[in-house]
Amino acid sequence: MTIIRLPSPPAAATVDTWHAVLRAAHLHDLPADVPPPGRAQTEGKLRHPSVNTEAVHLVAVAADGSYDGVASLVLFLDERNRHTAFLDMLAVHPRARKRGIGARLWSAVRDELAAHRRTSVTVEVELGGAGEAFAVGLGFTDVLSLAWYVQNTADALAVHPLPPRLPDGYTWAHWTGVVPDTLAAAFAEAHNAMEDAPSGDMDRATPAWDADRVRAAAQVIEDRGGVILSSAVVHTAGGSDTVAAYTELVLRDPSDVRALQYDTVVLPAHRGRGLGRAVKRHMLTAVASAHPSVREIATTVADENRPMLVVNQQLGYRRERAVGYFQVVLPPERAGRPERQADGDGDAADGADGGRA
């Protein structure tokens, strides 16, 4: 077994082999009602990195040419985060576990971190399973506790059949894909309100958003073959529009039956008016109309984010499973040399973040 860095762009056969590992690990490790990743999603992430990042993809190649394990490391390129990185996944095929492959992949990840002068790395881990034990064995600690929550769209619409009414002075806006130019600057400003969302002890600064960045972030999702829908509450005062609240929903593949709730934010000046619940309920109508195949919406919310937990409870979300952001800090002089290695395997889920209500 050898560890290699995946060429970019990957060939179709390479994507298939990578995807086989992800799917097998998912089906082995996660509950049966959590849909596995689709091939289009896998290919999209391998070909199109997130905004202002560089992705490094590593594979453990078996003697027959198949992959025993895969790992993706996301290196942030914005100035405030050039010291850190995110381990987007480290997955080992169930047939190849308990052979030290996870540790070999981690060692290769450590080499990449050292080469890029990264002194910390974070990973999202399912709590209570092999992934948590693997991460803890490597020196990672839980810096932010979260959970996945799932909403049944039909049930939510039945309980809340009437469209939400907004207070005077507020109107709705909704779009699919890239934000319209007329709202781009205001939408970017609303994204910056995510700075007060819970982040625990993560060694990562919230990125600064501008109109170009929000456009680029939506374009990446579309380039990967997915769909992003946005609903916003717009407040007009003094002749200018402010995006007072917004929520984003992503289908990583147009055929998805489970969509991912991305950010939900209400600007501080507009909180206390029920806009968080209203904008998420508005999105329910939009997705039911445009994508009737979607049966569920899933999101992660930090345990300490009480306002969003209350909103989600009112809209019928149920807690599905606990996860955490685990982090290890690597002193620069030792960033390339593993302090400890464990004969185990880990897998990080691709998640979405719930914001502030």
JSON list of N, CA and C in Angstrom, two decimals, residues 237-273:
[
{"chain": "A", "resi": 237, "resn": "ALA", "atom": "N", "xyz": [-34.87, 51.33, 4.25]},
{"chain": "A", "resi": 237, "resn": "ALA", "atom": "CA", "xyz": [-34.89, 52.53, 5.08]},
{"chain": "A", "resi": 237, "resn": "ALA", "atom": "C", "xyz": [-33.94, 53.55, 4.48]},
{"chain": "A", "resi": 238, "resn": "GLY", "atom": "N", "xyz": [-34.39, 54.78, 4.39]},
{"chain": "A", "resi": 238, "resn": "GLY", "atom": "CA", "xyz": [-33.54, 55.84, 3.85]},
{"chain": "A", "resi": 238, "resn": "GLY", "atom": "C", "xyz": [-33.15, 55.63, 2.41]},
{"chain": "A", "resi": 239, "resn": "GLY", "atom": "N", "xyz": [-33.99, 54.90, 1.67]},
{"chain": "A", "resi": 239, "resn": "GLY", "atom": "CA", "xyz": [-33.73, 54.70, 0.26]},
{"chain": "A", "resi": 239, "resn": "GLY", "atom": "C", "xyz": [-32.76, 53.58, -0.06]},
{"chain": "A", "resi": 240, "resn": "SER", "atom": "N", "xyz": [-32.29, 52.83, 0.96]},
{"chain": "A", "resi": 240, "resn": "SER", "atom": "CA", "xyz": [-31.36, 51.73, 0.71]},
{"chain": "A", "resi": 240, "resn": "SER", "atom": "C", "xyz": [-31.90, 50.45, 1.32]},
{"chain": "A", "resi": 241, "resn": "ASP", "atom": "N", "xyz": [-31.54, 49.33, 0.73]},
{"chain": "A", "resi": 241, "resn": "ASP", "atom": "CA", "xyz": [-32.01, 48.03, 1.19]},
{"chain": "A", "resi": 241, "resn": "ASP", "atom": "C", "xyz": [-30.97, 47.35, 2.07]},
{"chain": "A", "resi": 242, "resn": "THR", "atom": "N", "xyz": [-31.44, 46.76, 3.16]},
{"chain": "A", "resi": 242, "resn": "THR", "atom": "CA", "xyz": [-30.62, 45.95, 4.04]},
{"chain": "A", "resi": 242, "resn": "THR", "atom": "C", "xyz": [-31.17, 44.53, 4.05]},
{"chain": "A", "resi": 243, "resn": "VAL", "atom": "N", "xyz": [-30.30, 43.54, 3.88]},
{"chain": "A", "resi": 243, "resn": "VAL", "atom": "CA", "xyz": [-30.73, 42.16, 4.06]},
{"chain": "A", "resi": 243, "resn": "VAL", "atom": "C", "xyz": [-30.74, 41.91, 5.57]},
{"chain": "A", "resi": 244, "resn": "ALA", "atom": "N", "xyz": [-31.94, 41.94, 6.14]},
{"chain": "A", "resi": 244, "resn": "ALA", "atom": "CA", "xyz": [-32.08, 41.82, 7.59]},
{"chain": "A", "resi": 244, "resn": "ALA", "atom": "C", "xyz": [-31.94, 40.38, 8.06]},
{"chain": "A", "resi": 245, "resn": "ALA", "atom": "N", "xyz": [-32.29, 39.43, 7.21]},
{"chain": "A", "resi": 245, "resn": "ALA", "atom": "CA", "xyz": [-32.19, 38.02, 7.55]},
{"chain": "A", "resi": 245, "resn": "ALA", "atom": "C", "xyz": [-32.09, 37.22, 6.25]},
{"chain": "A", "resi": 246, "resn": "TYR", "atom": "N", "xyz": [-31.45, 36.07, 6.35]},
{"chain": "A", "resi": 246, "resn": "TYR", "atom": "CA", "xyz": [-31.41, 35.20, 5.18]},
{"chain": "A", "resi": 246, "resn": "TYR", "atom": "C", "xyz": [-31.18, 33.76, 5.62]},
{"chain": "A", "resi": 247, "resn": "THR", "atom": "N", "xyz": [-31.51, 32.84, 4.74]},
{"chain": "A", "resi": 247, "resn": "THR", "atom": "CA", "xyz": [-31.16, 31.44, 4.92]},
{"chain": "A", "resi": 247, "resn": "THR", "atom": "C", "xyz": [-30.81, 30.86, 3.57]},
{"chain": "A", "resi": 248, "resn": "GLU", "atom": "N", "xyz": [-29.92, 29.86, 3.58]},
{"chain": "A", "resi": 248, "resn": "GLU", "atom": "CA", "xyz": [-29.48, 29.22, 2.34]},
{"chain": "A", "resi": 248, "resn": "GLU", "atom": "C", "xyz": [-29.72, 27.72, 2.44]},
{"chain": "A", "resi": 249, "resn": "LEU", "atom": "N", "xyz": [-30.14, 27.15, 1.31]},
{"chain": "A", "resi": 249, "resn": "LEU", "atom": "CA", "xyz": [-30.40, 25.71, 1.22]},
{"chain": "A", "resi": 249, "resn": "LEU", "atom": "C", "xyz": [-29.63, 25.16, 0.03]},
{"chain": "A", "resi": 250, "resn": "VAL", "atom": "N", "xyz": [-28.96, 24.03, 0.23]},
{"chain": "A", "resi": 250, "resn": "VAL", "atom": "CA", "xyz": [-28.12, 23.46, -0.83]},
{"chain": "A", "resi": 250, "resn": "VAL", "atom": "C", "xyz": [-28.54, 22.03, -1.11]},
{"chain": "A", "resi": 251, "resn": "LEU", "atom": "N", "xyz": [-28.71, 21.74, -2.40]},
{"chain": "A", "resi": 251, "resn": "LEU", "atom": "CA", "xyz": [-28.82, 20.37, -2.87]},
{"chain": "A", "resi": 251, "resn": "LEU", "atom": "C", "xyz": [-27.49, 20.06, -3.55]},
{"chain": "A", "resi": 252, "resn": "ARG", "atom": "N", "xyz": [-26.74, 19.13, -3.01]},
{"chain": "A", "resi": 252, "resn": "ARG", "atom": "CA", "xyz": [-25.45, 18.82, -3.61]},
{"chain": "A", "resi": 252, "resn": "ARG", "atom": "C", "xyz": [-25.60, 18.13, -4.95]},
{"chain": "A", "resi": 253, "resn": "ASP", "atom": "N", "xyz": [-26.78, 17.58, -5.18]},
{"chain": "A", "resi": 253, "resn": "ASP", "atom": "CA", "xyz": [-27.16, 17.03, -6.48]},
{"chain": "A", "resi": 253, "resn": "ASP", "atom": "C", "xyz": [-28.64, 17.37, -6.66]},
{"chain": "A", "resi": 254, "resn": "PRO", "atom": "N", "xyz": [-29.06, 17.79, -7.86]},
{"chain": "A", "resi": 254, "resn": "PRO", "atom": "CA", "xyz": [-30.47, 18.17, -8.04]},
{"chain": "A", "resi": 254, "resn": "PRO", "atom": "C", "xyz": [-31.45, 17.07, -7.70]},
{"chain": "A", "resi": 255, "resn": "SER", "atom": "N", "xyz": [-30.99, 15.81, -7.67]},
{"chain": "A", "resi": 255, "resn": "SER", "atom": "CA", "xyz": [-31.88, 14.70, -7.35]},
{"chain": "A", "resi": 255, "resn": "SER", "atom": "C", "xyz": [-31.95, 14.39, -5.87]},
{"chain": "A", "resi": 256, "resn": "ASP", "atom": "N", "xyz": [-31.26, 15.16, -5.03]},
{"chain": "A", "resi": 256, "resn": "ASP", "atom": "CA", "xyz": [-31.22, 14.88, -3.60]},
{"chain": "A", "resi": 256, "resn": "ASP", "atom": "C", "xyz": [-32.62, 14.86, -2.99]},
{"chain": "A", "resi": 257, "resn": "VAL", "atom": "N", "xyz": [-32.82, 13.95, -2.05]},
{"chain": "A", "resi": 257, "resn": "VAL", "atom": "CA", "xyz": [-34.06, 13.94, -1.27]},
{"chain": "A", "resi": 257, "resn": "VAL", "atom": "C", "xyz": [-33.84, 14.60, 0.09]},
{"chain": "A", "resi": 258, "resn": "ARG", "atom": "N", "xyz": [-32.57, 14.79, 0.46]},
{"chain": "A", "resi": 258, "resn": "ARG", "atom": "CA", "xyz": [-32.23, 15.50, 1.69]},
{"chain": "A", "resi": 258, "resn": "ARG", "atom": "C", "xyz": [-31.37, 16.71, 1.31]},
{"chain": "A", "resi": 259, "resn": "ALA", "atom": "N", "xyz": [-31.89, 17.90, 1.57]},
{"chain": "A", "resi": 259, "resn": "ALA", "atom": "CA", "xyz": [-31.14, 19.13, 1.32]},
{"chain": "A", "resi": 259, "resn": "ALA", "atom": "C", "xyz": [-30.39, 19.53, 2.58]},
{"chain": "A", "resi": 260, "resn": "LEU", "atom": "N", "xyz": [-29.38, 20.37, 2.40]},
{"chain": "A", "resi": 260, "resn": "LEU", "atom": "CA", "xyz": [-28.59, 20.86, 3.52]},
{"chain": "A", "resi": 260, "resn": "LEU", "atom": "C", "xyz": [-28.90, 22.33, 3.77]},
{"chain": "A", "resi": 261, "resn": "GLN", "atom": "N", "xyz": [-29.24, 22.64, 5.01]},
{"chain": "A", "resi": 261, "resn": "GLN", "atom": "CA", "xyz": [-29.41, 24.04, 5.42]},
{"chain": "A", "resi": 261, "resn": "GLN", "atom": "C", "xyz": [-28.04, 24.62, 5.71]},
{"chain": "A", "resi": 262, "resn": "TYR", "atom": "N", "xyz": [-27.67, 25.65, 4.97]},
{"chain": "A", "resi": 262, "resn": "TYR", "atom": "CA", "xyz": [-26.42, 26.34, 5.25]},
{"chain": "A", "resi": 262, "resn": "TYR", "atom": "C", "xyz": [-26.72, 27.46, 6.26]},
{"chain": "A", "resi": 263, "resn": "ASP", "atom": "N", "xyz": [-26.10, 28.61, 6.08]},
{"chain": "A", "resi": 263, "resn": "ASP", "atom": "CA", "xyz": [-26.25, 29.68, 7.07]},
{"chain": "A", "resi": 263, "resn": "ASP", "atom": "C", "xyz": [-27.70, 30.15, 7.20]},
{"chain": "A", "resi": 264, "resn": "THR", "atom": "N", "xyz": [-28.09, 30.43, 8.42]},
{"chain": "A", "resi": 264, "resn": "THR", "atom": "CA", "xyz": [-29.30, 31.21, 8.71]},
{"chain": "A", "resi": 264, "resn": "THR", "atom": "C", "xyz": [-28.87, 32.32, 9.65]},
{"chain": "A", "resi": 265, "resn": "VAL", "atom": "N", "xyz": [-29.12, 33.56, 9.25]},
{"chain": "A", "resi": 265, "resn": "VAL", "atom": "CA", "xyz": [-28.62, 34.70, 10.01]},
{"chain": "A", "resi": 265, "resn": "VAL", "atom": "C", "xyz": [-29.70, 35.78, 10.09]},
{"chain": "A", "resi": 266, "resn": "VAL", "atom": "N", "xyz": [-29.83, 36.38, 11.26]},
{"chain": "A", "resi": 266, "resn": "VAL", "atom": "CA", "xyz": [-30.59, 37.61, 11.42]},
{"chain": "A", "resi": 266, "resn": "VAL", "atom": "C", "xyz": [-29.63, 38.67, 11.96]},
{"chain": "A", "resi": 267, "resn": "LEU", "atom": "N", "xyz": [-29.58, 39.82, 11.29]},
{"chain": "A", "resi": 267, "resn": "LEU", "atom": "CA", "xyz": [-28.69, 40.88, 11.75]},
{"chain": "A", "resi": 267, "resn": "LEU", "atom": "C", "xyz": [-29.10, 41.36, 13.14]},
{"chain": "A", "resi": 268, "resn": "PRO", "atom": "N", "xyz": [-28.11, 41.71, 13.97]},
{"chain": "A", "resi": 268, "resn": "PRO", "atom": "CA", "xyz": [-28.42, 42.09, 15.36]},
{"chain": "A", "resi": 268, "resn": "PRO", "atom": "C", "xyz": [-29.51, 43.15, 15.48]},
{"chain": "A", "resi": 269, "resn": "ALA", "atom": "N", "xyz": [-29.51, 44.14, 14.60]},
{"chain": "A", "resi": 269, "resn": "ALA", "atom": "CA", "xyz": [-30.48, 45.23, 14.71]},
{"chain": "A", "resi": 269, "resn": "ALA", "atom": "C", "xyz": [-31.91, 44.78, 14.41]},
{"chain": "A", "resi": 270, "resn": "HIS", "atom": "N", "xyz": [-32.07, 43.59, 13.84]},
{"chain": "A", "resi": 270, "resn": "HIS", "atom": "CA", "xyz": [-33.39, 43.13, 13.43]},
{"chain": "A", "resi": 270, "resn": "HIS", "atom": "C", "xyz": [-33.85, 41.88, 14.20]},
{"chain": "A", "resi": 271, "resn": "ARG", "atom": "N", "xyz": [-33.13, 41.53, 15.25]},
{"chain": "A", "resi": 271, "resn": "ARG", "atom": "CA", "xyz": [-33.51, 40.35, 16.02]},
{"chain": "A", "resi": 271, "resn": "ARG", "atom": "C", "xyz": [-34.68, 40.66, 16.95]},
{"chain": "A", "resi": 272, "resn": "GLY", "atom": "N", "xyz": [-35.34, 39.60, 17.39]},
{"chain": "A", "resi": 272, "resn": "GLY", "atom": "CA", "xyz": [-36.49, 39.76, 18.28]},
{"chain": "A", "resi": 272, "resn": "GLY", "atom": "C", "xyz": [-37.79, 39.97, 17.55]},
{"chain": "A", "resi": 273, "resn": "ARG", "atom": "N", "xyz": [-37.80, 39.83, 16.22]},
{"chain": "A", "resi": 273, "resn": "ARG", "atom": "CA", "xyz": [-39.02, 40.04, 15.42]},
{"chain": "A", "resi": 273, "resn": "ARG", "atom": "C", "xyz": [-39.51, 38.74, 14.77]}
]
